[in-house]
PDB file of C-alpha atoms in Angstrom:
ATOM      1  CA  MET Z  77       0.000   0.000   0.000  1.00 80.00           C
ATOM      2  CA  PRO Z  78       1.489   3.349  -1.016  1.00 90.00           C
ATOM      3  CA  GLU Z  79       1.998   5.949   1.703  1.00 93.00           C
ATOM      4  CA  ALA Z  80       2.493   9.719   1.757  1.00 93.00           C
ATOM      5  CA  GLU Z  81       6.255   9.422   1.242  1.00 95.00           C
ATOM      6  CA  ASP Z  82       5.602   7.286  -1.862  1.00 96.00           C
ATOM      7  CA  VAL Z  83       3.319  10.019  -3.221  1.00 97.00           C
ATOM      8  CA  ARG Z  84       6.050  12.577  -2.602  1.00 96.00           C
ATOM      9  CA  ARG Z  85       8.786  10.440  -4.191  1.00 97.00           C
ATOM     10  CA  VAL Z  86       6.736   9.510  -7.280  1.00 97.00           C
ATOM     11  CA  ALA Z  87       5.365  13.028  -7.803  1.00 97.00           C
ATOM     12  CA  LEU Z  88       8.816  14.583  -7.550  1.00 97.00           C
ATOM     13  CA  SER Z  89      10.167  12.061 -10.068  1.00 96.00           C
ATOM     14  CA  LEU Z  90       7.906  13.530 -12.756  1.00 97.00           C
ATOM     15  CA  PRO Z  91       9.514  16.155 -15.027  1.00 96.00           C
ATOM     16  CA  ASP Z  92       9.712  19.754 -13.806  1.00 96.00           C
ATOM     17  CA  THR Z  93       7.819  18.935 -10.596  1.00 97.00           C
ATOM     18  CA  THR Z  94       8.297  20.840  -7.360  1.00 98.00           C
ATOM     19  CA  GLU Z  95       6.766  20.585  -3.913  1.00 97.00           C
ATOM     20  CA  LYS Z  96       5.285  23.622  -2.205  1.00 97.00           C
ATOM     21  CA  VAL Z  97       3.365  23.880   1.046  1.00 95.00           C
ATOM     22  CA  ALA Z  98       0.016  25.623   0.539  1.00 94.00           C
ATOM     23  CA  TRP Z  99      -3.028  25.608   2.821  1.00 91.00           C
ATOM     24  CA  ASN Z 100      -0.785  23.849   5.390  1.00 92.00           C
ATOM     25  CA  MET Z 101      -0.308  20.797   3.169  1.00 94.00           C
ATOM     26  CA  PRO Z 102       2.182  19.558   0.592  1.00 96.00           C
ATOM     27  CA  THR Z 103       1.224  20.355  -2.988  1.00 97.00           C
ATOM     28  CA  PHE Z 104       2.976  19.164  -6.140  1.00 98.00           C
ATOM     29  CA  ARG Z 105       3.267  21.381  -9.185  1.00 98.00           C
ATOM     30  CA  VAL Z 106       4.480  21.017 -12.723  1.00 97.00           C
ATOM     31  CA  ALA Z 107       5.870  24.245 -14.164  1.00 94.00           C
ATOM     32  CA  GLY Z 108       4.145  26.027 -11.258  1.00 94.00           C
ATOM     33  CA  LYS Z 109       0.689  24.497 -11.844  1.00 97.00           C
ATOM     34  CA  MET Z 110      -0.703  22.245  -9.106  1.00 97.00           C
ATOM     35  CA  PHE Z 111      -1.503  18.630 -10.003  1.00 98.00           C
ATOM     36  CA  ALA Z 112      -1.570  16.823  -6.633  1.00 98.00           C
ATOM     37  CA  THR Z 113      -1.925  17.481  -2.915  1.00 97.00           C
ATOM     38  CA  LEU Z 114      -1.547  15.482   0.292  1.00 95.00           C
ATOM     39  CA  PRO Z 115      -4.444  16.816   2.382  1.00 88.00           C
ATOM     40  CA  GLU Z 116      -5.366  16.310   6.030  1.00 80.00           C
ATOM     41  CA  ASP Z 117      -3.600  13.372   7.655  1.00 85.00           C
ATOM     42  CA  GLU Z 118      -1.866  12.309   4.419  1.00 89.00           C
ATOM     43  CA  SER Z 119      -3.960   9.127   4.117  1.00 94.00           C
ATOM     44  CA  SER Z 120      -5.282  10.344   0.756  1.00 95.00           C
ATOM     45  CA  MET Z 121      -4.225  12.543  -2.115  1.00 97.00           C
ATOM     46  CA  ALA Z 122      -6.131  14.893  -4.370  1.00 97.00           C
ATOM     47  CA  VAL Z 123      -5.446  14.849  -8.109  1.00 98.00           C
ATOM     48  CA  ARG Z 124      -6.806  16.517 -11.202  1.00 97.00           C
ATOM     49  CA  CYS Z 125      -9.643  14.665 -12.909  1.00 96.00           C
ATOM     50  CA  PRO Z 126     -11.909  16.024 -15.648  1.00 94.00           C
ATOM     51  CA  LYS Z 127     -15.395  16.558 -14.228  1.00 90.00           C
ATOM     52  CA  GLU Z 128     -16.990  14.445 -16.964  1.00 89.00           C
ATOM     53  CA  GLU Z 129     -14.853  11.450 -15.889  1.00 92.00           C
ATOM     54  CA  ARG Z 130     -14.854  12.098 -12.158  1.00 94.00           C
ATOM     55  CA  ASP Z 131     -18.420  11.055 -11.329  1.00 92.00           C
ATOM     56  CA  GLU Z 132     -18.078   7.792 -13.239  1.00 94.00           C
ATOM     57  CA  LEU Z 133     -14.785   7.077 -11.510  1.00 94.00           C
ATOM     58  CA  VAL Z 134     -16.278   7.675  -8.062  1.00 96.00           C
ATOM     59  CA  MET Z 135     -19.336   5.539  -8.856  1.00 96.00           C
ATOM     60  CA  SER Z 136     -17.228   2.676 -10.195  1.00 96.00           C
ATOM     61  CA  GLU Z 137     -14.776   2.593  -7.258  1.00 96.00           C
ATOM     62  CA  PRO Z 138     -16.268   4.453  -4.266  1.00 96.00           C
ATOM     63  CA  ASP Z 139     -13.889   2.800  -1.799  1.00 96.00           C
ATOM     64  CA  LYS Z 140     -10.956   4.290  -3.700  1.00 97.00           C
ATOM     65  CA  PHE Z 141     -12.195   7.641  -5.043  1.00 97.00           C
ATOM     66  CA  TRP Z 142     -14.414  10.395  -3.673  1.00 96.00           C
ATOM     67  CA  ILE Z 143     -15.086  14.096  -4.135  1.00 95.00           C
ATOM     68  CA  ALA Z 144     -14.443  16.394  -1.193  1.00 92.00           C
ATOM     69  CA  ASP Z 145     -17.256  18.884  -0.686  1.00 92.00           C
ATOM     70  CA  HIS Z 146     -15.010  21.927  -1.060  1.00 90.00           C
ATOM     71  CA  GLU Z 147     -13.562  20.522  -4.320  1.00 89.00           C
ATOM     72  CA  ALA Z 148     -16.901  19.607  -5.947  1.00 91.00           C
ATOM     73  CA  GLN Z 149     -16.886  22.638  -8.258  1.00 93.00           C
ATOM     74  CA  PHE Z 150     -13.341  21.917  -9.427  1.00 93.00           C
ATOM     75  CA  ALA Z 151     -11.871  19.155 -11.593  1.00 95.00           C
ATOM     76  CA  TRP Z 152     -10.298  17.262  -8.657  1.00 96.00           C
ATOM     77  CA  VAL Z 153     -10.876  13.871  -7.075  1.00 97.00           C
ATOM     78  CA  ARG Z 154      -9.568  12.350  -3.838  1.00 97.00           C
ATOM     79  CA  VAL Z 155      -7.796   8.978  -3.761  1.00 97.00           C
ATOM     80  CA  ARG Z 156      -7.512   6.804  -0.651  1.00 97.00           C
ATOM     81  CA  LEU Z 157      -3.905   5.629  -0.531  1.00 97.00           C
ATOM     82  CA  ALA Z 158      -4.842   2.444   1.368  1.00 96.00           C
ATOM     83  CA  ALA Z 159      -7.140   1.444  -1.498  1.00 97.00           C
ATOM     84  CA  LEU Z 160      -4.442   1.601  -4.168  1.00 96.00           C
ATOM     85  CA  GLU Z 161      -3.178  -1.742  -5.422  1.00 93.00           C
ATOM     86  CA  ASP Z 162       0.491  -0.811  -5.625  1.00 94.00           C
ATOM     87  CA  GLU Z 163       3.008   1.845  -6.559  1.00 94.00           C
ATOM     88  CA  HIS Z 164       2.365   1.250 -10.264  1.00 94.00           C
ATOM     89  CA  GLU Z 165      -1.249   2.397  -9.817  1.00 95.00           C
ATOM     90  CA  LEU Z 166      -0.055   5.377  -7.784  1.00 96.00           C
ATOM     91  CA  ARG Z 167       2.384   6.336 -10.561  1.00 96.00           C
ATOM     92  CA  ASP Z 168      -0.353   6.012 -13.228  1.00 95.00           C
ATOM     93  CA  ILE Z 169      -2.727   8.275 -11.293  1.00 96.00           C
ATOM     94  CA  LEU Z 170      -0.081  10.905 -10.573  1.00 97.00           C
ATOM     95  CA  ALA Z 171       1.248  10.855 -14.141  1.00 96.00           C
ATOM     96  CA  ASP Z 172      -2.267  11.297 -15.527  1.00 95.00           C
ATOM     97  CA  SER Z 173      -2.822  14.282 -13.248  1.00 97.00           C
ATOM     98  CA  TRP Z 174       0.617  15.652 -14.209  1.00 97.00           C
ATOM     99  CA  ARG Z 175      -0.379  15.522 -17.909  1.00 96.00           C
ATOM    100  CA  GLN Z 176      -3.479  17.589 -17.195  1.00 95.00           C
ATOM    101  CA  ALA Z 177      -1.391  20.377 -15.652  1.00 97.00           C
ATOM    102  CA  ALA Z 178       1.800  20.210 -17.735  1.00 96.00           C
ATOM    103  CA  PRO Z 179       2.458  22.866 -20.376  1.00 96.00           C
ATOM    104  CA  PRO Z 180       2.669  21.832 -24.043  1.00 95.00           C
ATOM    105  CA  ARG Z 181       6.489  21.962 -24.079  1.00 95.00           C
ATOM    106  CA  LEU Z 182       6.654  19.241 -21.398  1.00 95.00           C
ATOM    107  CA  LEU Z 183       3.931  17.148 -23.019  1.00 94.00           C
ATOM    108  CA  GLU Z 184       5.895  17.276 -26.263  1.00 93.00           C
ATOM    109  CA  ALA Z 185       9.124  16.341 -24.477  1.00 93.00           C
ATOM    110  CA  HIS Z 186       7.448  13.401 -22.661  1.00 92.00           C
ATOM    111  CA  PRO Z 187       4.744  12.196 -25.081  1.00 88.00           C
ATOM    112  CA  GLY Z 188       4.027   8.837 -23.410  1.00 82.00           C
ATOM    113  CA  LEU Z 189       4.091   9.936 -19.782  1.00 82.00           C
ATOM    114  CA  GLY Z 190       0.718   9.438 -18.141  1.00 69.00           C
ATOM    115  CA  LEU Z 191      -0.913   7.799 -21.134  1.00 68.00           C
ATOM    116  CA  PRO Z 192      -2.368   4.278 -20.924  1.00 64.00           C
ATOM    117  CA  ALA Z 193      -0.019   1.597 -22.213  1.00 57.00           C
ATOM    118  CA  ALA Z 194      -0.877   0.260 -25.659  1.00 50.00           C
ATOM    119  CA  ASP Z 195      -2.070  -3.336 -25.577  1.00 46.00           C
TER     120      ASP Z 195
END
């Protein structure tokens, strides 16, 4: 089961990522744009998720994903770290969120990062 330090390590391994404390919690940013946070007691993380995908995600795996009330109007979803299968799943989720925040120059430099693997 991934823990807060795993989130930090994996997030910071993504290109041009920095950590900054905001709202009394660690936040992770790509080129200055936030893509992940470690809120509250660091038992979960918040990541970017398009609103049109978020509700389906929460309905399909409610033990893993949920929407915090104060984030409902934004394109963010919470992830329970204890519900993640392994570090590979953690990396996939963080990389997908990274892609949503990364500027075009980084997406062009890392075209496969955060995309589903081709079968």
